[in-house]
C-alpha positions as a Python dict, from the first residue, in 0.01 Angstrom:
ca = {
    (1, 'A'): (0, 0, 0),
    (2, 'K'): (41, 330, -204),
    (3, 'A'): (-322, 414, -89),
    (4, 'S'): (-229, 351, 279),
    (5, 'M'): (80, 556, 243),
    (6, 'A'): (-111, 846, 80),
    (7, 'G'): (-361, 819, 356),
    (8, 'A'): (-97, 827, 636),
    (9, 'D'): (59, 1138, 473),
    (10, 'E'): (-267, 1311, 455),
    (11, 'T'): (-347, 1220, 809),
    (12, 'A'): (-12, 1350, 925),
    (13, 'S'): (-70, 1677, 737),
    (14, 'K'): (-416, 1714, 910),
    (15, 'I'): (-242, 1655, 1256),
    (16, 'R'): (8, 1938, 1181),
    (17, 'E'): (-284, 2159, 1088),
    (18, 'T'): (-474, 2076, 1397),
    (19, 'E'): (-172, 2151, 1609),
    (20, 'R'): (-135, 2494, 1439),
    (21, 'M'): (-499, 2563, 1516),
    (22, 'M'): (-461, 2451, 1877),
    (23, 'S'): (-158, 2689, 1912),
    (24, 'E'): (-361, 2985, 1780),
    (25, 'C'): (-653, 2898, 2001),
    (26, 'Q'): (-443, 2888, 2301),
    (27, 'A'): (-280, 3230, 2219),
    (28, 'S'): (-630, 3372, 2170),
    (29, 'R'): (-727, 3240, 2506),
    (30, 'A'): (-434, 3401, 2683),
    (31, 'S'): (-489, 3730, 2506),
    (32, 'T'): (-866, 3714, 2595),
    (33, 'S'): (-800, 3633, 2961),
    (34, 'Q'): (-565, 3922, 2994),
    (35, 'R'): (-825, 4153, 2832),
    (36, 'I'): (-1083, 4036, 3070),
    (37, 'G'): (-856, 4114, 3372),
    (38, 'E'): (-790, 4457, 3242),
    (39, 'L'): (-1168, 4526, 3199),
    (40, 'R'): (-1269, 4403, 3542),
    (41, 'A'): (-986, 4622, 3692),
    (42, 'R'): (-1116, 4930, 3485),
    (43, 'T'): (-1486, 4852, 3590),
    (44, 'R'): (-1386, 4853, 3953),
    (45, 'E'): (-1181, 5179, 3917),
    (46, 'R'): (-1485, 5343, 3756),
    (47, 'E'): (-1742, 5208, 4015),
    (48, 'E'): (-1523, 5335, 4283),
    (49, 'A'): (-1504, 5679, 4124),
    (50, 'A'): (-1865, 5695, 4079),
    (51, 'S'): (-1913, 5596, 4437),
    (52, 'K'): (-1690, 5870, 4561),
    (53, 'D'): (-1870, 6130, 4344),
    (54, 'R'): (-2210, 6015, 4472),
    (55, 'K'): (-2077, 6027, 4826),
    (56, 'K'): (-1951, 6394, 4790),
    (57, 'L'): (-2285, 6479, 4613),
    (58, 'E'): (-2475, 6351, 4905),
    (59, 'E'): (-2261, 6543, 5142),
    (60, 'I'): (-2315, 6869, 4949),
    (61, 'R'): (-2685, 6823, 4907),
    (62, 'S'): (-2713, 6745, 5282),
    (63, 'A'): (-2506, 7066, 5357),
    (64, 'G'): (-2727, 7284, 5125),
    (65, 'R'): (-2624, 7624, 4983),
    (66, 'E'): (-2530, 7759, 5336),
    (67, 'G'): (-2318, 7451, 5402),
    (68, 'I'): (-1926, 7399, 5386),
    (69, 'C'): (-1768, 7237, 5086),
    (70, 'P'): (-1625, 6902, 5201),
    (71, 'T'): (-1330, 6937, 4978),
    (72, 'C'): (-1216, 7304, 5015),
    (73, 'E'): (-1390, 7373, 5343),
    (74, 'R'): (-1537, 7693, 5214),
    (75, 'A'): (-1903, 7804, 5219),
    (76, 'L'): (-2085, 7670, 4916),
    (77, 'E'): (-2315, 7955, 4842),
    (78, 'D'): (-2311, 8023, 4463),
    (79, 'A'): (-2077, 7715, 4406),
    (80, 'Y'): (-2359, 7480, 4521),
    (81, 'E'): (-2540, 7442, 4198),
    (82, 'L'): (-2216, 7421, 4006),
    (83, 'L'): (-2080, 7147, 4230),
    (84, 'V'): (-2398, 6943, 4225),
    (85, 'S'): (-2403, 6970, 3858),
    (86, 'K'): (-2053, 6860, 3812),
    (87, 'L'): (-2062, 6588, 4055),
    (88, 'T'): (-2388, 6443, 3920),
    (89, 'E'): (-2244, 6451, 3557),
    (90, 'S'): (-1915, 6300, 3684),
    (91, 'A'): (-2085, 6014, 3875),
    (92, 'E'): (-2317, 5936, 3575),
    (93, 'T'): (-2017, 5929, 3337),
    (94, 'A'): (-1822, 5695, 3560),
    (95, 'E'): (-2123, 5472, 3610),
    (96, 'K'): (-2188, 5450, 3233),
    (97, 'A'): (-1827, 5368, 3165),
    (98, 'A'): (-1840, 5097, 3430),
    (99, 'S'): (-2145, 4955, 3273),
    (100, 'E'): (-1984, 4955, 2927),
    (101, 'T'): (-1670, 4769, 3053),
    (102, 'S'): (-1882, 4536, 3248),
    (103, 'K'): (-2087, 4449, 2926),
    (104, 'E'): (-1764, 4402, 2730),
    (105, 'T'): (-1622, 4178, 3009),
    (106, 'T'): (-1937, 3961, 2983),
    (107, 'A'): (-1896, 3939, 2605),
    (108, 'R'): (-1524, 3846, 2652),
    (109, 'D'): (-1630, 3570, 2903),
    (110, 'V'): (-1854, 3426, 2644),
    (111, 'E'): (-1566, 3440, 2387),
    (112, 'L'): (-1334, 3276, 2634),
    (113, 'K'): (-1565, 2989, 2681),
    (114, 'A'): (-1616, 2938, 2312),
    (115, 'L'): (-1236, 2927, 2270),
    (116, 'A'): (-1209, 2669, 2545),
    (117, 'N'): (-1476, 2454, 2365),
    (118, 'K'): (-1294, 2487, 2044),
    (119, 'E'): (-958, 2384, 2193),
    (120, 'E'): (-1127, 2084, 2353),
    (121, 'A'): (-1278, 1999, 2012),
    (122, 'L'): (-932, 2033, 1848),
    (123, 'R'): (-776, 1820, 2124),
    (124, 'K'): (-1019, 1534, 2056),
    (125, 'R'): (-963, 1572, 1684),
    (126, 'R'): (-596, 1545, 1738),
    (127, 'A'): (-634, 1228, 1947),
    (128, 'S'): (-859, 1078, 1682),
    (129, 'L'): (-615, 1153, 1407),
    (130, 'D'): (-329, 1015, 1601),
    (131, 'Q'): (-522, 685, 1638),
    (132, 'Q'): (-595, 687, 1270),
    (133, 'L'): (-241, 751, 1179),
    (134, 'T'): (-126, 464, 1407),
    (135, 'T'): (-374, 227, 1249),
    (136, 'L'): (-251, 322, 903),
    (137, 'R'): (114, 291, 985),
    (138, 'R'): (53, -47, 1126),
    (139, 'A'): (-138, -163, 832),
    (140, 'E'): (136, -34, 605),
    (141, 'A'): (403, -208, 800),
    (142, 'S'): (192, -545, 811),
    (143, 'Y'): (123, -510, 444),
    (144, 'D'): (492, -467, 361),
    (145, 'E'): (584, -752, 587),
    (146, 'R'): (333, -998, 443),
    (147, 'K'): (414, -889, 93),
    (148, 'A'): (783, -963, 143),
    (149, 'E'): (698, -1309, 306),
    (150, 'L'): (464, -1383, 5),
    (151, 'S'): (738, -1296, -246),
    (152, 'K'): (989, -1525, -64),
    (153, 'L'): (726, -1810, -77),
    (154, 'R'): (651, -1761, -440),
    (155, 'E'): (1024, -1777, -521),
    (156, 'R'): (1058, -2105, -319),
    (157, 'L'): (747, -2256, -491),
    (158, 'S'): (870, -2140, -838),
    (159, 'A'): (1215, -2312, -757),
    (160, 'R'): (1056, -2627, -645),
    (161, 'R'): (834, -2641, -958),
    (162, 'E'): (1138, -2578, -1179),
    (163, 'A'): (1313, -2865, -1001),
    (164, 'L'): (1027, -3093, -1060),
    (165, 'G'): (1016, -2989, -1421),
    (166, 'K'): (1379, -3078, -1475),
    (167, 'I'): (1316, -3432, -1318),
    (168, 'G'): (1056, -3508, -1572),
    (169, 'V'): (798, -3762, -1539),
    (170, 'V'): (836, -3939, -1211),
    (171, 'K'): (643, -4170, -991),
    (172, 'F'): (378, -3988, -776),
    (173, 'D'): (507, -3919, -433),
    (174, 'E'): (226, -3873, -181),
    (175, 'Q'): (472, -3696, 72),
    (176, 'T'): (603, -3445, -179),
    (177, 'Y'): (249, -3378, -298),
    (178, 'A'): (133, -3308, 55),
    (179, 'K'): (418, -3072, 109),
    (180, 'V'): (343, -2882, -217),
    (181, 'K'): (-19, -2872, -131),
    (182, 'A'): (52, -2741, 212),
    (183, 'E'): (277, -2478, 71),
    (184, 'N'): (4, -2368, -179),
    (185, 'E'): (-256, -2351, 107),
    (186, 'R'): (-8, -2125, 302),
    (187, 'L'): (44, -1907, -6),
    (188, 'R'): (-346, -1882, -42),
    (189, 'R'): (-383, -1771, 316),
    (190, 'L'): (-115, -1507, 291),
    (191, 'H'): (-276, -1375, -22),
    (192, 'E'): (-619, -1352, 165),
    (193, 'E'): (-443, -1173, 445),
    (194, 'L'): (-290, -914, 219),
    (195, 'I'): (-645, -849, 77),
    (196, 'A'): (-768, -796, 430),
    (197, 'L'): (-490, -560, 509),
    (198, 'R'): (-580, -350, 201),
    (199, 'M'): (-925, -331, 321),
    (200, 'V'): (-809, -221, 666),
    (201, 'A'): (-599, 51, 512),
    (202, 'R'): (-894, 181, 308),
    (203, 'Q'): (-1118, 167, 609),
    (204, 'A'): (-876, 364, 807),
    (205, 'E'): (-871, 639, 531),
    (206, 'N'): (-1251, 650, 531),
    (207, 'D'): (-1268, 688, 910),
    (208, 'E'): (-1214, 1062, 850),
    (209, 'G'): (-1569, 1083, 732),
    (210, 'E'): (-1680, 977, 1078),
    (211, 'K'): (-1516, 1277, 1222),
    (212, 'K'): (-1752, 1520, 1041),
    (213, 'D'): (-1929, 1609, 1359),
    (214, 'V'): (-1598, 1733, 1511),
    (215, 'A'): (-1506, 1916, 1194),
    (216, 'E'): (-1854, 2092, 1210),
    (217, 'R'): (-1822, 2183, 1570),
    (218, 'I'): (-1479, 2338, 1487),
    (219, 'S'): (-1611, 2530, 1194),
    (220, 'R'): (-1890, 2682, 1392),
    (221, 'L'): (-1647, 2793, 1674),
    (222, 'A'): (-1390, 2935, 1423),
}
């Protein structure tokens, strides 16, 4: 019974730890999702900026040195080379920035999937621990119940033996013998049941070893 109680307490502690890890995982998922949204918005902004610069650059190159600036509506002349250079640089910078944020978004997407897998593994571990705790609690309650019943039967048997002892030598009574024999058989069955319950409690405690694959998955994702 003590081993069962200790196992139940340890399992309850593992459940609390699993819940804490699930809470942290959920917070990380929310934070990562928000970051992905920000990155995608920034990528779109930089792609749009690069597209605008490329469009202006194309207009200026099409107009040539003698053309009119699409922004200030003045003759390009000597400003042509400078504008081409600046717009080219600006477009390339925006495109590079868009590429970087896009790569970070991809990495964050992978991270988000890993967090989702980790949370699912933790959810399964929690369900398994809940089941294990229920088994331990039931075994503990059943053990206590049978132990109390066995104690009462032992008291009754002891009282009967004591009463028979006070009577002394008496004529053999087949009916009384049958009753005492039946009581002893009932006592034996209860004792065997208690032994079986102890084995159930120990088995429930050892079930944690079967969850090694879940623990390894969680460890790899942590």
